mmCIF file of C-alpha atoms in Angstrom:
data_model
loop_
_atom_site.group_PDB
_atom_site.id
_atom_site.type_symbol
_atom_site.label_atom_id
_atom_site.label_comp_id
_atom_site.label_asym_id
_atom_site.label_seq_id
_atom_site.Cartn_x
_atom_site.Cartn_y
_atom_site.Cartn_z
ATOM 1 C CA MET A 1 -7.572 47.144 23.689
ATOM 2 C CA VAL A 2 -10.162 45.409 21.566
ATOM 3 C CA LEU A 3 -11.922 47.695 19.086
ATOM 4 C CA ASP A 4 -15.418 46.924 17.796
ATOM 5 C CA VAL A 5 -15.746 48.143 14.186
ATOM 6 C CA LYS A 6 -19.436 47.198 13.579
ATOM 7 C CA ARG A 7 -20.582 50.808 13.300
ATOM 8 C CA VAL A 8 -18.258 51.597 10.343
ATOM 9 C CA ILE A 9 -18.351 48.322 8.399
ATOM 10 C CA ASN A 10 -21.341 49.444 6.323
ATOM 11 C CA THR A 11 -20.778 53.203 6.595
ATOM 12 C CA PRO A 12 -18.568 54.569 3.774
ATOM 13 C CA GLY A 13 -16.558 57.494 5.121
ATOM 14 C CA GLY A 14 -17.112 56.409 8.727
ATOM 15 C CA ARG A 15 -14.161 56.359 11.079
ATOM 16 C CA ILE A 16 -13.308 55.359 14.624
ATOM 17 C CA PRO A 17 -10.331 57.171 16.184
ATOM 18 C CA PHE A 18 -8.461 55.583 19.088
ATOM 19 C CA GLU A 19 -5.667 56.433 21.502
ATOM 20 C CA PHE A 20 -4.249 54.291 24.289
ATOM 21 C CA SER A 21 -0.938 53.348 25.878
ATOM 22 C CA GLU A 22 0.559 49.914 26.442
ATOM 23 C CA ASP A 23 3.297 48.822 28.816
ATOM 24 C CA PHE A 24 5.893 46.851 26.835
ATOM 25 C CA SER A 25 8.542 46.953 29.580
ATOM 26 C CA ASP A 26 8.404 43.144 29.680
ATOM 27 C CA VAL A 27 9.488 42.787 26.028
ATOM 28 C CA ASP A 28 12.988 41.293 26.200
ATOM 29 C CA PHE A 29 15.658 41.819 23.513
ATOM 30 C CA GLY A 30 18.799 39.870 24.362
ATOM 31 C CA GLY A 31 18.355 40.269 28.106
ATOM 32 C CA VAL A 32 17.410 43.953 27.895
ATOM 33 C CA CYS A 33 13.924 45.460 28.162
ATOM 34 C CA PRO A 34 14.317 48.742 26.235
ATOM 35 C CA ALA A 35 10.839 50.298 26.601
ATOM 36 C CA VAL A 36 11.363 52.643 29.566
ATOM 37 C CA ARG A 37 8.027 54.422 29.089
ATOM 38 C CA PRO A 38 4.619 53.119 27.990
ATOM 39 C CA VAL A 39 4.111 52.996 24.221
ATOM 40 C CA LEU A 40 1.551 55.554 23.044
ATOM 41 C CA VAL A 41 -0.676 54.212 20.250
ATOM 42 C CA VAL A 42 -2.744 56.709 18.231
ATOM 43 C CA GLY A 43 -4.746 55.903 15.126
ATOM 44 C CA GLN A 44 -8.037 55.259 13.409
ATOM 45 C CA VAL A 45 -10.104 52.724 11.515
ATOM 46 C CA GLN A 46 -11.719 54.257 8.450
ATOM 47 C CA ASN A 47 -14.188 52.892 5.909
ATOM 48 C CA ILE A 48 -12.923 53.886 2.462
ATOM 49 C CA ALA A 49 -15.244 52.745 -0.328
ATOM 50 C CA GLY A 50 -16.298 49.668 1.636
ATOM 51 C CA MET A 51 -12.777 48.700 2.740
ATOM 52 C CA LEU A 52 -11.653 49.171 6.343
ATOM 53 C CA ARG A 53 -8.224 50.758 6.678
ATOM 54 C CA LEU A 54 -6.436 50.645 10.041
ATOM 55 C CA GLN A 55 -3.709 53.218 10.653
ATOM 56 C CA MET A 56 -1.714 53.566 13.864
ATOM 57 C CA GLU A 57 1.377 55.374 15.092
ATOM 58 C CA LEU A 58 3.465 53.971 17.953
ATOM 59 C CA SER A 59 5.821 56.193 19.946
ATOM 60 C CA THR A 60 7.905 55.807 23.104
ATOM 61 C CA THR A 61 11.385 56.246 24.538
ATOM 62 C CA LEU A 62 13.850 53.363 24.424
ATOM 63 C CA SER A 63 16.800 52.820 26.721
ATOM 64 C CA SER A 64 19.614 51.760 24.404
ATOM 65 C CA VAL A 65 23.300 50.897 24.495
ATOM 66 C CA CYS A 66 25.480 52.212 21.677
ATOM 67 C CA ASP A 67 26.771 49.404 19.475
ATOM 68 C CA ARG A 68 30.090 51.201 18.922
ATOM 69 C CA CYS A 69 31.084 52.726 22.269
ATOM 70 C CA GLY A 70 28.856 50.972 24.829
ATOM 71 C CA THR A 71 27.374 54.208 26.197
ATOM 72 C CA GLN A 72 23.837 53.952 27.551
ATOM 73 C CA PHE A 73 21.400 56.542 26.148
ATOM 74 C CA ASP A 74 17.692 57.161 25.596
ATOM 75 C CA SER A 75 16.320 57.360 22.065
ATOM 76 C CA ALA A 76 12.923 58.151 20.575
ATOM 77 C CA PHE A 77 11.044 55.301 18.889
ATOM 78 C CA GLN A 78 8.302 55.953 16.356
ATOM 79 C CA HIS A 79 6.681 53.588 13.917
ATOM 80 C CA SER A 80 3.684 53.879 11.594
ATOM 81 C CA PHE A 81 1.584 50.814 10.863
ATOM 82 C CA GLU A 82 -1.174 50.422 8.292
ATOM 83 C CA CYS A 83 -3.257 47.481 7.093
ATOM 84 C CA MET A 84 -6.659 46.591 5.735
ATOM 85 C CA LEU A 85 -9.307 44.765 7.788
ATOM 86 C CA ALA A 86 -11.731 42.208 6.364
ATOM 87 C CA GLU A 87 -14.447 39.881 7.636
ATOM 88 C CA GLU A 88 -13.211 37.113 5.338
ATOM 89 C CA LEU A 89 -10.514 36.566 2.744
ATOM 90 C CA GLU A 90 -11.323 35.864 -0.869
ATOM 91 C CA GLY A 91 -8.659 33.649 -2.380
ATOM 92 C CA GLU A 92 -5.076 33.570 -1.121
ATOM 93 C CA GLU A 93 -3.755 34.811 2.189
ATOM 94 C CA ASN A 94 -2.471 38.373 2.223
ATOM 95 C CA ASP A 95 -0.148 39.792 4.895
ATOM 96 C CA GLU A 96 -1.600 43.272 4.433
ATOM 97 C CA ILE A 97 -5.155 42.153 5.276
ATOM 98 C CA LEU A 98 -6.130 41.162 8.814
ATOM 99 C CA LEU A 99 -9.251 39.167 9.554
ATOM 100 C CA LEU A 100 -11.757 40.561 12.024
ATOM 101 C CA ASP A 101 -12.905 38.363 14.892
ATOM 102 C CA ASN A 102 -16.667 38.936 15.335
ATOM 103 C CA ASP A 103 -16.276 42.496 13.975
ATOM 104 C CA THR A 104 -13.460 43.280 16.431
ATOM 105 C CA VAL A 105 -9.715 43.771 16.167
ATOM 106 C CA ASP A 106 -7.208 43.427 19.033
ATOM 107 C CA LEU A 107 -5.235 46.675 18.786
ATOM 108 C CA SER A 108 -3.024 45.801 21.778
ATOM 109 C CA GLU A 109 -1.762 42.651 20.099
ATOM 110 C CA LEU A 110 -1.210 44.476 16.775
ATOM 111 C CA ALA A 111 0.707 47.254 18.550
ATOM 112 C CA ARG A 112 2.871 44.713 20.420
ATOM 113 C CA GLU A 113 3.679 42.852 17.197
ATOM 114 C CA ALA A 114 4.504 46.085 15.325
ATOM 115 C CA PHE A 115 6.719 47.209 18.226
ATOM 116 C CA ILE A 116 8.677 43.947 18.347
ATOM 117 C CA LEU A 117 9.101 43.611 14.580
ATOM 118 C CA ASN A 118 10.332 47.191 14.168
ATOM 119 C CA MET A 119 12.830 47.485 16.998
ATOM 120 C CA PRO A 120 16.103 48.980 15.763
ATOM 121 C CA THR A 121 18.737 46.329 15.077
ATOM 122 C CA LYS A 122 21.642 48.749 15.437
ATOM 123 C CA THR A 123 21.711 51.621 17.897
ATOM 124 C CA LEU A 124 24.208 54.475 17.935
ATOM 125 C CA CYS A 125 24.479 57.195 20.584
ATOM 126 C CA ARG A 126 25.087 59.621 17.740
ATOM 127 C CA GLU A 127 25.568 59.263 14.010
ATOM 128 C CA ASP A 128 29.283 60.099 14.084
ATOM 129 C CA CYS A 129 30.158 57.854 17.071
ATOM 130 C CA LYS A 130 33.855 56.921 16.910
ATOM 131 C CA GLY A 131 33.515 53.829 19.114
ATOM 132 C CA LEU A 132 36.214 52.223 21.246
ATOM 133 C CA CYS A 133 39.902 51.793 20.466
ATOM 134 C CA SER A 134 40.560 48.121 19.745
ATOM 135 C CA GLY A 135 43.916 48.331 21.483
ATOM 136 C CA CYS A 136 43.437 50.252 24.736
ATOM 137 C CA GLY A 137 39.625 50.358 24.937
ATOM 138 C CA ALA A 138 39.415 54.152 25.196
ATOM 139 C CA ASN A 139 36.079 55.728 24.249
ATOM 140 C CA LEU A 140 37.245 57.774 21.264
ATOM 141 C CA ASN A 141 34.286 60.164 21.633
ATOM 142 C CA VAL A 142 35.621 61.265 25.029
ATOM 143 C CA GLU A 143 39.387 60.757 24.987
ATOM 144 C CA LYS A 144 42.297 60.074 22.679
ATOM 145 C CA CYS A 145 43.728 56.636 22.166
ATOM 146 C CA ARG A 146 46.334 55.687 24.795
ATOM 147 C CA CYS A 147 48.000 53.061 22.635
ATOM 148 C CA ARG A 148 51.669 53.437 21.897
ATOM 149 C CA LYS A 149 52.107 53.482 18.147
ATOM 150 C CA GLU A 150 54.038 50.600 16.674
ATOM 151 C CA VAL A 151 57.252 51.650 14.983
ATOM 152 C CA ASP A 152 58.239 50.128 11.670
ATOM 153 C CA PRO A 153 61.269 47.918 12.482
ATOM 154 C CA ARG A 154 63.151 49.468 9.567
ATOM 155 C CA LEU A 155 62.840 52.880 11.238
ATOM 156 C CA ALA A 156 63.525 51.714 14.827
ATOM 157 C CA SER A 157 66.975 53.321 14.842
ATOM 158 C CA LEU A 158 65.484 56.695 13.936
ATOM 159 C CA ALA A 159 62.759 56.323 16.592
ATOM 160 C CA LYS A 160 65.473 55.861 19.238
ATOM 161 C CA LEU A 161 67.028 59.160 18.124
ATOM 162 C CA LEU A 162 63.670 60.924 18.538
ATOM 163 C CA GLU A 163 63.323 59.629 22.105
ATOM 164 C CA GLN A 164 66.676 61.214 23.100
#
C-alpha cells in the first residue's frame, strides 16, 4: 500500500490513519514460513510541528517450533514501528528518517521490513519448557526421563544389593 501524504505535509496537526493487511506467508526463515495469517498493519502519519511522524503496529499469528522440545505451536506476534518522514535529508543519513518518494511512502515495504527484522530469534512453547532429555530424547514436559541412571563405580556393589 502506497500512502500519499501531500495533504498533511503543510498542515500542522493533520493526520492520515491507515489500516490494511499483508500476506507474508512467503517470507522464509530457515525453510519455514511462519506467518500463518495475514499481518494486520494499523497506524497513522501525523504532522507534528512540521515533522511527519509515521507510527504503525503489526500483528499476526506465527506458527513456531519450540527451540527446547520441538513442539509445534502458534504464537502471537506484535511489533510497533515508528519513524520520521522527510522530503529531503539535511546533512548526514539517519536511520530514523525515511525519505518520501514524490510525497508518498510505501507502507507495504516498510511493514515487510519491520516484520522480517523483528522476527523472534528464539521461540519457546512456554516459558518454563523443560526440553528434551539428552539421553533418551523424552519430552520432559510430557513424560519422565527413561534413562537408567549411571551408578558410581565405587558404589556398584551396593547398587547390586538394592536390585536384589
